[in-house]
Amino acid sequence: MTKNLVCIAISMLSTAALAGSLTVTVIDKEGKPVPDAVVVIMPANKTVLPKKPMASQATVAQEKMQFIPSVTLVPVGAKISFINNDPWDHHVRSSPAGMGQFNTTNAGFELRLEGKADGKPAKPSEVTLDKAGVLGATLLGCFIHGSMRGYVYASDSPWAAKTGLDGTAQFDDLPDGAAQIKLWQADQLIDAPNQSASVGTTAAKNTFQLSVVPRKRRV
Ligand SMILES: [Cu+2]
């Protein structure tokens, strides 16, 4: 009986230590919510991991001259499958996003993706993001279709999320204590400075405001 009570007490304690919630809101220069921004939390306590880890595999489809999703968030070391669902070919290439444009000196990946034949499943091509320098944002483009733009963001912190349509990213089981918050958004050329948060019994809220209004995606 006593032993059981101790067990319950301990489990309540450990739940409390993991109950820190943090909401990060991203708004643009005009105060409107920004979806598809990547929020990375770096807690001072690195021993606690999320209950639901990020998937180490993701799929980026090419459909109607777009990368879907336009921003893919994965942990470093993840595998990405590229699937061409268009009937025409794509020639996907990558470049560190901070460079602003593609150039020939960077050693990104290149994938020739054949158009999907009628009635047949598209063949996926896989890339593993295990190279040094893959951390952060990678710009995806296409040699054939210059308008195609997409991003893959590789996070080395297990605590990372994309903002939803309401511009928020919600973290519910962060370890208590200090944390740094890093923001990345495709149209924000100069990264906003990191913010500090204090995760604890009261729900923490942080807001980032971009210095730009993100371009609307071509539909
Ligand atoms: Cu293309």
PDB file of C-alpha atoms and ligand atoms in Angstrom:
ATOM      1  CA  MET A   1       0.000   0.000   0.000  1.00  0.00           C
ATOM      2  CA  THR A   2       2.659   2.492   1.090  1.00  0.00           C
ATOM      3  CA  LYS A   3       4.843   1.395  -1.804  1.00  0.00           C
ATOM      4  CA  ASN A   4       2.018   2.082  -4.247  1.00  0.00           C
ATOM      5  CA  LEU A   5       1.496   5.548  -2.842  1.00  0.00           C
ATOM      6  CA  VAL A   6       5.195   6.299  -3.279  1.00  0.00           C
ATOM      7  CA  CYS A   7       4.998   5.107  -6.863  1.00  0.00           C
ATOM      8  CA  ILE A   8       2.027   7.361  -7.550  1.00  0.00           C
ATOM      9  CA  ALA A   9       3.813  10.292  -5.935  1.00  0.00           C
ATOM     10  CA  ILE A  10       6.914   9.693  -8.072  1.00  0.00           C
ATOM     11  CA  SER A  11       4.927   9.370 -11.266  1.00  0.00           C
ATOM     12  CA  MET A  12       3.094  12.616 -10.460  1.00  0.00           C
ATOM     13  CA  LEU A  13       6.427  14.335  -9.900  1.00  0.00           C
ATOM     14  CA  SER A  14       7.840  13.177 -13.207  1.00  0.00           C
ATOM     15  CA  THR A  15       4.655  14.242 -14.998  1.00  0.00           C
ATOM     16  CA  ALA A  16       4.950  17.683 -13.431  1.00  0.00           C
ATOM     17  CA  ALA A  17       8.548  17.988 -14.606  1.00  0.00           C
ATOM     18  CA  LEU A  18       7.413  17.334 -18.174  1.00  0.00           C
ATOM     19  CA  ALA A  19       4.316  19.458 -18.209  1.00  0.00           C
ATOM     20  CA  GLY A  20       5.856  22.677 -19.461  1.00  0.00           C
ATOM     21  CA  SER A  21       3.908  24.172 -22.296  1.00  0.00           C
ATOM     22  CA  LEU A  22       5.090  26.845 -24.689  1.00  0.00           C
ATOM     23  CA  THR A  23       3.154  28.520 -27.464  1.00  0.00           C
ATOM     24  CA  VAL A  24       5.146  30.379 -30.088  1.00  0.00           C
ATOM     25  CA  THR A  25       3.256  32.712 -32.402  1.00  0.00           C
ATOM     26  CA  VAL A  26       4.746  34.047 -35.613  1.00  0.00           C
ATOM     27  CA  ILE A  27       3.252  37.140 -37.222  1.00  0.00           C
ATOM     28  CA  ASP A  28       4.340  39.084 -40.266  1.00  0.00           C
ATOM     29  CA  LYS A  29       5.243  42.760 -40.566  1.00  0.00           C
ATOM     30  CA  GLU A  30       1.535  43.616 -40.700  1.00  0.00           C
ATOM     31  CA  GLY A  31       0.611  41.459 -37.696  1.00  0.00           C
ATOM     32  CA  LYS A  32      -0.978  38.616 -39.682  1.00  0.00           C
ATOM     33  CA  PRO A  33      -0.302  34.983 -38.664  1.00  0.00           C
ATOM     34  CA  VAL A  34       2.495  33.243 -40.602  1.00  0.00           C
ATOM     35  CA  PRO A  35       2.082  29.525 -41.357  1.00  0.00           C
ATOM     36  CA  ASP A  36       4.967  27.212 -42.349  1.00  0.00           C
ATOM     37  CA  ALA A  37       7.559  28.956 -40.190  1.00  0.00           C
ATOM     38  CA  VAL A  38       9.880  26.571 -38.341  1.00  0.00           C
ATOM     39  CA  VAL A  39      10.167  27.008 -34.570  1.00  0.00           C
ATOM     40  CA  VAL A  40      13.064  25.205 -32.877  1.00  0.00           C
ATOM     41  CA  ILE A  41      13.230  24.996 -29.077  1.00  0.00           C
ATOM     42  CA  MET A  42      16.571  24.395 -27.397  1.00  0.00           C
ATOM     43  CA  PRO A  43      15.859  23.596 -23.719  1.00  0.00           C
ATOM     44  CA  ALA A  44      18.750  23.952 -21.259  1.00  0.00           C
ATOM     45  CA  ASN A  45      17.776  20.483 -20.018  1.00  0.00           C
ATOM     46  CA  LYS A  46      18.782  18.236 -22.901  1.00  0.00           C
ATOM     47  CA  THR A  47      18.067  14.948 -21.128  1.00  0.00           C
ATOM     48  CA  VAL A  48      14.318  15.060 -21.756  1.00  0.00           C
ATOM     49  CA  LEU A  49      13.043  14.055 -25.180  1.00  0.00           C
ATOM     50  CA  PRO A  50       9.598  14.634 -26.699  1.00  0.00           C
ATOM     51  CA  LYS A  51       7.024  11.916 -26.119  1.00  0.00           C
ATOM     52  CA  LYS A  52       6.278  11.997 -29.816  1.00  0.00           C
ATOM     53  CA  PRO A  53       9.571  12.323 -31.686  1.00  0.00           C
ATOM     54  CA  MET A  54       9.638  13.887 -35.143  1.00  0.00           C
ATOM     55  CA  ALA A  55       9.308  11.336 -37.931  1.00  0.00           C
ATOM     56  CA  SER A  56      12.708  10.396 -39.358  1.00  0.00           C
ATOM     57  CA  GLN A  57      11.168   9.870 -42.771  1.00  0.00           C
ATOM     58  CA  ALA A  58       9.289  12.396 -44.884  1.00  0.00           C
ATOM     59  CA  THR A  59       7.886  12.565 -48.377  1.00  0.00           C
ATOM     60  CA  VAL A  60       8.062  15.586 -50.664  1.00  0.00           C
ATOM     61  CA  ALA A  61       5.810  15.287 -53.692  1.00  0.00           C
ATOM     62  CA  GLN A  62       6.120  17.206 -56.925  1.00  0.00           C
ATOM     63  CA  GLU A  63       2.647  18.099 -58.063  1.00  0.00           C
ATOM     64  CA  LYS A  64       1.550  20.677 -60.609  1.00  0.00           C
ATOM     65  CA  MET A  65       4.979  22.358 -60.478  1.00  0.00           C
ATOM     66  CA  GLN A  66       5.026  22.625 -56.714  1.00  0.00           C
ATOM     67  CA  PHE A  67       6.812  20.928 -53.861  1.00  0.00           C
ATOM     68  CA  ILE A  68       4.230  19.552 -51.438  1.00  0.00           C
ATOM     69  CA  PRO A  69       4.571  20.336 -48.617  1.00  0.00           C
ATOM     70  CA  SER A  70       6.399  23.552 -49.411  1.00  0.00           C
ATOM     71  CA  VAL A  71       8.274  23.297 -46.092  1.00  0.00           C
ATOM     72  CA  THR A  72       9.309  19.900 -44.753  1.00  0.00           C
ATOM     73  CA  LEU A  73      10.624  19.682 -41.187  1.00  0.00           C
ATOM     74  CA  VAL A  74      12.746  16.683 -40.196  1.00  0.00           C
ATOM     75  CA  PRO A  75      15.446  15.768 -37.675  1.00  0.00           C
ATOM     76  CA  VAL A  76      19.037  15.668 -38.932  1.00  0.00           C
ATOM     77  CA  GLY A  77      19.713  12.209 -40.366  1.00  0.00           C
ATOM     78  CA  ALA A  78      16.190  11.840 -41.764  1.00  0.00           C
ATOM     79  CA  LYS A  79      15.383  10.218 -45.067  1.00  0.00           C
ATOM     80  CA  ILE A  80      13.354  12.199 -47.586  1.00  0.00           C
ATOM     81  CA  SER A  81      11.495  10.521 -50.429  1.00  0.00           C
ATOM     82  CA  PHE A  82      10.849  12.597 -53.519  1.00  0.00           C
ATOM     83  CA  ILE A  83       7.870  11.486 -55.561  1.00  0.00           C
ATOM     84  CA  ASN A  84       7.041  13.012 -58.914  1.00  0.00           C
ATOM     85  CA  ASN A  85       3.281  12.880 -59.442  1.00  0.00           C
ATOM     86  CA  ASP A  86       3.398  15.064 -62.550  1.00  0.00           C
ATOM     87  CA  PRO A  87       3.321  13.434 -65.977  1.00  0.00           C
ATOM     88  CA  TRP A  88       6.437  15.409 -66.954  1.00  0.00           C
ATOM     89  CA  ASP A  89      10.023  15.180 -65.660  1.00  0.00           C
ATOM     90  CA  HIS A  90      11.467  17.198 -62.808  1.00  0.00           C
ATOM     91  CA  HIS A  91      15.159  17.666 -62.090  1.00  0.00           C
ATOM     92  CA  VAL A  92      15.272  18.554 -58.411  1.00  0.00           C
ATOM     93  CA  ARG A  93      18.274  20.289 -56.922  1.00  0.00           C
ATOM     94  CA  SER A  94      19.169  21.586 -53.484  1.00  0.00           C
ATOM     95  CA  SER A  95      21.145  24.468 -52.065  1.00  0.00           C
ATOM     96  CA  PRO A  96      21.642  25.885 -48.569  1.00  0.00           C
ATOM     97  CA  ALA A  97      18.754  28.325 -48.263  1.00  0.00           C
ATOM     98  CA  GLY A  98      20.854  31.121 -46.808  1.00  0.00           C
ATOM     99  CA  MET A  99      22.738  31.436 -50.089  1.00  0.00           C
ATOM    100  CA  GLY A 100      19.646  32.904 -51.673  1.00  0.00           C
ATOM    101  CA  GLN A 101      20.231  31.304 -55.034  1.00  0.00           C
ATOM    102  CA  PHE A 102      21.571  28.174 -56.565  1.00  0.00           C
ATOM    103  CA  ASN A 103      25.194  28.023 -57.557  1.00  0.00           C
ATOM    104  CA  THR A 104      27.470  25.379 -58.961  1.00  0.00           C
ATOM    105  CA  THR A 105      30.011  25.279 -56.141  1.00  0.00           C
ATOM    106  CA  ASN A 106      27.808  23.886 -53.408  1.00  0.00           C
ATOM    107  CA  ALA A 107      27.559  20.158 -53.100  1.00  0.00           C
ATOM    108  CA  GLY A 108      23.830  19.680 -52.729  1.00  0.00           C
ATOM    109  CA  PHE A 109      21.858  16.795 -54.130  1.00  0.00           C
ATOM    110  CA  GLU A 110      20.385  16.437 -57.571  1.00  0.00           C
ATOM    111  CA  LEU A 111      17.600  14.084 -58.545  1.00  0.00           C
ATOM    112  CA  ARG A 112      16.290  13.346 -61.996  1.00  0.00           C
ATOM    113  CA  LEU A 113      12.671  12.364 -61.551  1.00  0.00           C
ATOM    114  CA  GLU A 114      10.846  10.887 -64.474  1.00  0.00           C
ATOM    115  CA  GLY A 115       7.287  11.917 -65.122  1.00  0.00           C
ATOM    116  CA  LYS A 116       4.671   9.558 -63.799  1.00  0.00           C
ATOM    117  CA  ALA A 117       3.232   7.289 -66.453  1.00  0.00           C
ATOM    118  CA  ASP A 118      -0.550   6.999 -66.626  1.00  0.00           C
ATOM    119  CA  GLY A 119      -1.939   4.308 -64.345  1.00  0.00           C
ATOM    120  CA  LYS A 120       1.445   3.478 -62.797  1.00  0.00           C
ATOM    121  CA  PRO A 121       2.627   4.440 -59.311  1.00  0.00           C
ATOM    122  CA  ALA A 122       5.370   7.078 -59.213  1.00  0.00           C
ATOM    123  CA  LYS A 123       8.826   5.813 -58.225  1.00  0.00           C
ATOM    124  CA  PRO A 124      10.228   7.525 -55.129  1.00  0.00           C
ATOM    125  CA  SER A 125      13.872   8.653 -54.982  1.00  0.00           C
ATOM    126  CA  GLU A 126      15.402   8.876 -51.542  1.00  0.00           C
ATOM    127  CA  VAL A 127      17.861  11.323 -50.003  1.00  0.00           C
ATOM    128  CA  THR A 128      19.362  10.968 -46.510  1.00  0.00           C
ATOM    129  CA  LEU A 129      20.162  14.250 -44.784  1.00  0.00           C
ATOM    130  CA  ASP A 130      23.253  12.956 -43.050  1.00  0.00           C
ATOM    131  CA  LYS A 131      25.891  15.268 -44.502  1.00  0.00           C
ATOM    132  CA  ALA A 132      27.672  17.904 -42.480  1.00  0.00           C
ATOM    133  CA  GLY A 133      26.117  21.251 -43.274  1.00  0.00           C
ATOM    134  CA  VAL A 134      22.658  19.847 -43.784  1.00  0.00           C
ATOM    135  CA  LEU A 135      21.523  21.518 -40.563  1.00  0.00           C
ATOM    136  CA  GLY A 136      18.968  24.258 -41.004  1.00  0.00           C
ATOM    137  CA  ALA A 137      17.148  25.143 -44.179  1.00  0.00           C
ATOM    138  CA  THR A 138      17.809  23.727 -47.618  1.00  0.00           C
ATOM    139  CA  LEU A 139      16.271  25.291 -50.696  1.00  0.00           C
ATOM    140  CA  LEU A 140      14.735  22.953 -53.246  1.00  0.00           C
ATOM    141  CA  GLY A 141      14.417  23.919 -56.873  1.00  0.00           C
ATOM    142  CA  CYS A 142      14.104  22.383 -60.304  1.00  0.00           C
ATOM    143  CA  PHE A 143      16.530  22.793 -63.211  1.00  0.00           C
ATOM    144  CA  ILE A 144      13.642  22.545 -65.665  1.00  0.00           C
ATOM    145  CA  HIS A 145      11.063  24.723 -63.904  1.00  0.00           C
ATOM    146  CA  GLY A 146      12.658  27.825 -62.418  1.00  0.00           C
ATOM    147  CA  SER A 147       9.522  28.822 -60.500  1.00  0.00           C
ATOM    148  CA  MET A 148       9.561  25.704 -58.307  1.00  0.00           C
ATOM    149  CA  ARG A 149      10.622  26.439 -54.739  1.00  0.00           C
ATOM    150  CA  GLY A 150      10.481  24.294 -51.643  1.00  0.00           C
ATOM    151  CA  TYR A 151      12.389  23.912 -48.390  1.00  0.00           C
ATOM    152  CA  VAL A 152      13.639  21.138 -46.173  1.00  0.00           C
ATOM    153  CA  TYR A 153      14.554  22.147 -42.634  1.00  0.00           C
ATOM    154  CA  ALA A 154      16.763  19.744 -40.661  1.00  0.00           C
ATOM    155  CA  SER A 155      16.697  20.338 -36.909  1.00  0.00           C
ATOM    156  CA  ASP A 156      19.319  19.047 -34.481  1.00  0.00           C
ATOM    157  CA  SER A 157      17.005  19.759 -31.560  1.00  0.00           C
ATOM    158  CA  PRO A 158      14.248  17.154 -31.147  1.00  0.00           C
ATOM    159  CA  TRP A 159      11.886  20.000 -30.221  1.00  0.00           C
ATOM    160  CA  ALA A 160      10.811  21.610 -33.457  1.00  0.00           C
ATOM    161  CA  ALA A 161       7.498  22.322 -35.168  1.00  0.00           C
ATOM    162  CA  LYS A 162       6.009  24.206 -38.091  1.00  0.00           C
ATOM    163  CA  THR A 163       3.493  26.941 -37.421  1.00  0.00           C
ATOM    164  CA  GLY A 164      -0.071  26.188 -38.494  1.00  0.00           C
ATOM    165  CA  LEU A 165      -2.483  28.448 -40.361  1.00  0.00           C
ATOM    166  CA  ASP A 166      -3.010  30.395 -37.130  1.00  0.00           C
ATOM    167  CA  GLY A 167       0.729  31.160 -37.000  1.00  0.00           C
ATOM    168  CA  THR A 168       1.339  29.167 -33.832  1.00  0.00           C
ATOM    169  CA  ALA A 169       3.481  26.216 -32.859  1.00  0.00           C
ATOM    170  CA  GLN A 170       2.548  24.495 -29.615  1.00  0.00           C
ATOM    171  CA  PHE A 171       4.879  22.457 -27.402  1.00  0.00           C
ATOM    172  CA  ASP A 172       3.272  20.607 -24.512  1.00  0.00           C
ATOM    173  CA  ASP A 173       5.826  18.393 -22.803  1.00  0.00           C
ATOM    174  CA  LEU A 174       8.960  20.517 -22.651  1.00  0.00           C
ATOM    175  CA  PRO A 175      11.321  20.090 -19.700  1.00  0.00           C
ATOM    176  CA  ASP A 176      10.950  22.856 -17.116  1.00  0.00           C
ATOM    177  CA  GLY A 177      13.538  25.582 -17.048  1.00  0.00           C
ATOM    178  CA  ALA A 178      15.190  27.934 -19.481  1.00  0.00           C
ATOM    179  CA  ALA A 179      14.929  27.447 -23.230  1.00  0.00           C
ATOM    180  CA  GLN A 180      16.115  29.247 -26.323  1.00  0.00           C
ATOM    181  CA  ILE A 181      13.742  29.647 -29.264  1.00  0.00           C
ATOM    182  CA  LYS A 182      15.026  29.814 -32.820  1.00  0.00           C
ATOM    183  CA  LEU A 183      12.846  30.849 -35.748  1.00  0.00           C
ATOM    184  CA  TRP A 184      13.245  30.215 -39.446  1.00  0.00           C
ATOM    185  CA  GLN A 185      10.935  31.488 -42.171  1.00  0.00           C
ATOM    186  CA  ALA A 186      11.628  31.248 -45.899  1.00  0.00           C
ATOM    187  CA  ASP A 187      11.073  34.925 -46.776  1.00  0.00           C
ATOM    188  CA  GLN A 188      12.917  36.295 -43.760  1.00  0.00           C
ATOM    189  CA  LEU A 189      16.418  36.787 -45.198  1.00  0.00           C
ATOM    190  CA  ILE A 190      18.034  37.820 -41.921  1.00  0.00           C
ATOM    191  CA  ASP A 191      17.067  35.453 -39.120  1.00  0.00           C
ATOM    192  CA  ALA A 192      15.232  37.049 -36.209  1.00  0.00           C
ATOM    193  CA  PRO A 193      17.310  36.936 -33.009  1.00  0.00           C
ATOM    194  CA  ASN A 194      16.692  33.914 -30.793  1.00  0.00           C
ATOM    195  CA  GLN A 195      14.312  34.455 -27.888  1.00  0.00           C
ATOM    196  CA  SER A 196      14.486  33.127 -24.339  1.00  0.00           C
ATOM    197  CA  ALA A 197      11.606  31.408 -22.631  1.00  0.00           C
ATOM    198  CA  SER A 198      11.044  30.158 -19.130  1.00  0.00           C
ATOM    199  CA  VAL A 199       9.147  26.897 -19.170  1.00  0.00           C
ATOM    200  CA  GLY A 200       7.377  25.978 -15.955  1.00  0.00           C
ATOM    201  CA  THR A 201       4.040  25.732 -14.230  1.00  0.00           C
ATOM    202  CA  THR A 202       2.475  28.641 -16.093  1.00  0.00           C
ATOM    203  CA  ALA A 203       2.099  28.284 -19.832  1.00  0.00           C
ATOM    204  CA  ALA A 204       4.788  30.299 -21.612  1.00  0.00           C
ATOM    205  CA  LYS A 205       3.983  32.383 -24.681  1.00  0.00           C
ATOM    206  CA  ASN A 206       6.424  33.972 -27.097  1.00  0.00           C
ATOM    207  CA  THR A 207       5.810  35.965 -30.257  1.00  0.00           C
ATOM    208  CA  PHE A 208       8.098  36.577 -33.205  1.00  0.00           C
ATOM    209  CA  GLN A 209       7.308  39.329 -35.669  1.00  0.00           C
ATOM    210  CA  LEU A 210       8.896  39.100 -39.106  1.00  0.00           C
ATOM    211  CA  SER A 211      10.270  42.181 -40.811  1.00  0.00           C
ATOM    212  CA  VAL A 212       8.620  41.057 -44.065  1.00  0.00           C
ATOM    213  CA  VAL A 213       5.233  39.989 -45.407  1.00  0.00           C
ATOM    214  CA  PRO A 214       5.800  36.494 -46.861  1.00  0.00           C
ATOM    215  CA  ARG A 215       5.053  35.998 -50.537  1.00  0.00           C
ATOM    216  CA  LYS A 216       1.818  34.194 -51.227  1.00  0.00           C
ATOM    217  CA  ARG A 217       2.321  30.785 -52.703  1.00  0.00           C
ATOM    218  CA  ARG A 218       1.431  30.459 -56.344  1.00  0.00           C
ATOM    219  CA  VAL A 219      -1.627  28.213 -56.597  1.00  0.00           C
TER     220      VAL A 219
HETATM  221 CU    CU B   1      10.451  20.551 -62.538  1.00  0.00          CU
END
